[in-house]
PDB file of C-alpha atoms in Angstrom:
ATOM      1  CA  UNK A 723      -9.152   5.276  11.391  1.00 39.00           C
ATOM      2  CA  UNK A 724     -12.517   6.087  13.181  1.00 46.00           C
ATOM      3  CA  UNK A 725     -14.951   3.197  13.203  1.00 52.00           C
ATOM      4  CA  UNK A 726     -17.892   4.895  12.466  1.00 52.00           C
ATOM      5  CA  UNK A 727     -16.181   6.847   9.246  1.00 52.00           C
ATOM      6  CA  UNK A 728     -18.728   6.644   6.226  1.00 53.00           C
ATOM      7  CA  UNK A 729     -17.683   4.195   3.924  1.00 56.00           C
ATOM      8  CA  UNK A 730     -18.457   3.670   0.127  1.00 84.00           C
ATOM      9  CA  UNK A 731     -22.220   0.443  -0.193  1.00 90.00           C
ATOM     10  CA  UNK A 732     -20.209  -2.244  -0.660  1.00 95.00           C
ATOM     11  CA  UNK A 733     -22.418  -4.426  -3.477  1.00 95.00           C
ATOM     12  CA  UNK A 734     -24.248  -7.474  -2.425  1.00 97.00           C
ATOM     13  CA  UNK A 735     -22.123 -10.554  -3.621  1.00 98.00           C
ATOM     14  CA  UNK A 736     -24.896 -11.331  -5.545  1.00 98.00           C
ATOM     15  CA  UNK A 737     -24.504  -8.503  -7.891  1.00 97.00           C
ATOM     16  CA  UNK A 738     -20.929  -8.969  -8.540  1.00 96.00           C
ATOM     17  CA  UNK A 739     -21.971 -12.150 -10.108  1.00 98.00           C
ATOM     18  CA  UNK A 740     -24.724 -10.929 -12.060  1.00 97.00           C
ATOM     19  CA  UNK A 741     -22.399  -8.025 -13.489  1.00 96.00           C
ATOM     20  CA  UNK A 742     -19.068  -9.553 -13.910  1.00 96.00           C
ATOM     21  CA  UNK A 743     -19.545 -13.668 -13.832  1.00 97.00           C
ATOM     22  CA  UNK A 744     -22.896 -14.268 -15.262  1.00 97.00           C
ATOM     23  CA  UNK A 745     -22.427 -11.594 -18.184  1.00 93.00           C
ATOM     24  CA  UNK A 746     -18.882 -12.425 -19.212  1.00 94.00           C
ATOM     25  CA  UNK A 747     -19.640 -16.319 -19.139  1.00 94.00           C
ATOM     26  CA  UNK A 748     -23.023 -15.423 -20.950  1.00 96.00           C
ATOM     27  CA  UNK A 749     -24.937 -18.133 -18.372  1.00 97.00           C
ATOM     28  CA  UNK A 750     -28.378 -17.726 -16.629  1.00 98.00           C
ATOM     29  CA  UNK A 751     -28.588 -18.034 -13.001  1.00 97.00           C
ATOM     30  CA  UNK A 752     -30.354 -21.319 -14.141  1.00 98.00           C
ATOM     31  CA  UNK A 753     -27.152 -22.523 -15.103  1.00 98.00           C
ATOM     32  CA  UNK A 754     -24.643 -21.288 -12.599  1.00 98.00           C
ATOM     33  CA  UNK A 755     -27.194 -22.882  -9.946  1.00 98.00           C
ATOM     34  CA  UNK A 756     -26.483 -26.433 -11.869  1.00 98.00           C
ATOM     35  CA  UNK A 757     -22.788 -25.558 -11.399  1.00 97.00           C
ATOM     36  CA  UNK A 758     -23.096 -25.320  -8.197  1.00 98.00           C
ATOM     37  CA  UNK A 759     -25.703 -27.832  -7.409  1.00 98.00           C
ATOM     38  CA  UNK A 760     -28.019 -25.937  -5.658  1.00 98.00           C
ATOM     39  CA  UNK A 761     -31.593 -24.982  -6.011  1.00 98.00           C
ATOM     40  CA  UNK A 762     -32.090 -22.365  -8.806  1.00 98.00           C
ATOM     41  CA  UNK A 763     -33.965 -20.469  -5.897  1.00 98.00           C
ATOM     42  CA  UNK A 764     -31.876 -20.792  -3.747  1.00 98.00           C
ATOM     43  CA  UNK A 765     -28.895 -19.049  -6.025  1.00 98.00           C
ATOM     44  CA  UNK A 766     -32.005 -16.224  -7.545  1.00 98.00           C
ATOM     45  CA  UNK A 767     -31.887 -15.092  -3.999  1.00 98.00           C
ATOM     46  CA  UNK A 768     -28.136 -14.462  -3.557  1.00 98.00           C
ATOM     47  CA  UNK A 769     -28.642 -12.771  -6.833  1.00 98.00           C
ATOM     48  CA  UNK A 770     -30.935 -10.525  -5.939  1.00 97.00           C
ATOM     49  CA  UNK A 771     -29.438  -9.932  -2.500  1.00 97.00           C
ATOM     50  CA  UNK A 772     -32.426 -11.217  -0.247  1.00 97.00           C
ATOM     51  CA  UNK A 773     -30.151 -14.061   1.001  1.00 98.00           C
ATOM     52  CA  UNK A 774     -26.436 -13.836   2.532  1.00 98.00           C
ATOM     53  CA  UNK A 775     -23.962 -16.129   0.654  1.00 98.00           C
ATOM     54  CA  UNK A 776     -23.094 -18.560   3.416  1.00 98.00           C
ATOM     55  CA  UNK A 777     -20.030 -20.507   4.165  1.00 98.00           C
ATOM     56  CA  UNK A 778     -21.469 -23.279   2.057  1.00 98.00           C
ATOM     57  CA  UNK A 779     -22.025 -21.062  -0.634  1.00 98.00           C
ATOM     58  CA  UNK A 780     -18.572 -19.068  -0.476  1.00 98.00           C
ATOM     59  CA  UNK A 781     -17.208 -22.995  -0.925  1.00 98.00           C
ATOM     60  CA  UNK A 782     -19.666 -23.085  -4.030  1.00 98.00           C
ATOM     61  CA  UNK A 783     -18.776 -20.136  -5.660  1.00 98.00           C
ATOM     62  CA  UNK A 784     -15.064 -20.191  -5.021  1.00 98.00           C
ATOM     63  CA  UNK A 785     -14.759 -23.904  -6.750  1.00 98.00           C
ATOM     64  CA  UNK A 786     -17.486 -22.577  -9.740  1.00 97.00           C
ATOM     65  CA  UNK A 787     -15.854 -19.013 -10.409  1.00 96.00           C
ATOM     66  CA  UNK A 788     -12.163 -18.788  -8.897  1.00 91.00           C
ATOM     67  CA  UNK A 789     -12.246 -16.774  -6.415  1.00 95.00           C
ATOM     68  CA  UNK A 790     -11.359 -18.076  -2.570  1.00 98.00           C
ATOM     69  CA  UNK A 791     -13.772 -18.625  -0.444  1.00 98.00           C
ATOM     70  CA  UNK A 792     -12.408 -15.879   2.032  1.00 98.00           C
ATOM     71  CA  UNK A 793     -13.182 -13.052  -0.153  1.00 98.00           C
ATOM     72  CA  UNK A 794     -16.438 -13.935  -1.204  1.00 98.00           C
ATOM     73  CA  UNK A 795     -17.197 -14.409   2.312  1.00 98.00           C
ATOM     74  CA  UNK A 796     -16.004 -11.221   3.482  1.00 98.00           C
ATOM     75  CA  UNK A 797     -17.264  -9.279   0.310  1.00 97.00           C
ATOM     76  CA  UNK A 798     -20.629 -10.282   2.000  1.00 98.00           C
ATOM     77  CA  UNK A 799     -19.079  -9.377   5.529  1.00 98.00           C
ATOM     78  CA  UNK A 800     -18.340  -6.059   4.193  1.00 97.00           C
ATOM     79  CA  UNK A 801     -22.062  -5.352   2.638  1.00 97.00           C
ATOM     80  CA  UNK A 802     -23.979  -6.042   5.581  1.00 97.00           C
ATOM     81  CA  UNK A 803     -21.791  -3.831   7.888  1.00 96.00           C
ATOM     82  CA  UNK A 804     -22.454  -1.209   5.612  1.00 96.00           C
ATOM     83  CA  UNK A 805     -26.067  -2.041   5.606  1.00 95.00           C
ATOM     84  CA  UNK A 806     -26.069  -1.934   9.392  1.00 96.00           C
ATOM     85  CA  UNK A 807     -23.919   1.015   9.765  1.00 94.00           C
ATOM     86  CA  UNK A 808     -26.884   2.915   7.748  1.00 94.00           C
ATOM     87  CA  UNK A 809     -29.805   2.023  10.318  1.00 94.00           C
ATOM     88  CA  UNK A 810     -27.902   1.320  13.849  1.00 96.00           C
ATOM     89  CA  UNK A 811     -28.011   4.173  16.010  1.00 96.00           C
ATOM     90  CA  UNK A 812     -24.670   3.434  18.906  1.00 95.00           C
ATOM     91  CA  UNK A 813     -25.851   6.812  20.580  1.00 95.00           C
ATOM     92  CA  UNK A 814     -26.986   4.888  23.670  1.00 96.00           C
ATOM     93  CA  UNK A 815     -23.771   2.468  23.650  1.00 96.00           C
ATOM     94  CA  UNK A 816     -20.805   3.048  26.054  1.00 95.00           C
ATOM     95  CA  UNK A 817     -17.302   2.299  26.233  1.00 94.00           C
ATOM     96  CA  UNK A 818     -16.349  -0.057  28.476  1.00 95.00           C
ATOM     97  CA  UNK A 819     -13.726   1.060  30.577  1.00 93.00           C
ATOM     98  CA  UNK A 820     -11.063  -0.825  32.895  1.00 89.00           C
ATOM     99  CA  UNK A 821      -8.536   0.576  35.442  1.00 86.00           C
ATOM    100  CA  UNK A 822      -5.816  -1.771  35.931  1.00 81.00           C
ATOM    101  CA  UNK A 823      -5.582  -3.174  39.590  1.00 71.00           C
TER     102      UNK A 823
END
């Protein structure tokens, strides 16, 4: 598969938990950010995808909501490549090429 093949936007973590967690469990972000003991802030911006869910946070949300760790980690992974695949232009980068000695 070619690297630079278009993918589908991946959505922000943040709005997986606003559409599936926060609806079906009928809770605020208020109170998921009690549940996860974190600044209600801090947890608005993840929810409005102005701040990356971190390691720390991944831990947070996996223990709150179920999922591992791992895929909430690389479900942000996954948005910000496509976010950067949208605005970096690679025209000036080369391949690095070796001849074996």
């Amino acid at each position: 598969m070619n690297d630079l093949a278009p993918m589908h936007n991946p959505p922000h973590p943040g709005e997986l938990i606003v559409d599936v967690y926060l609806s079906a469990f009928a809770m605020s972000g208020r109170e998921l950010a009690i549940e996860l003991d974190v600044a209600p802030s801090t947890l608005s911006r993840v929810l409005n995808g102005r701040s990356r869910v971190t390691p720390e946070m991944a831990l947070r949300l996996s223990k709150a909501l179920g999922r591992s760790a791992e895929s909430w980690l690389a479900m942000q992974d996954a948005h910000d490549l496509w976010v950067a695949r949208q605005s970096l232009d690679l025209g000036n980068v080369g391949r690095v090429e070796r001849s074996v000695a």
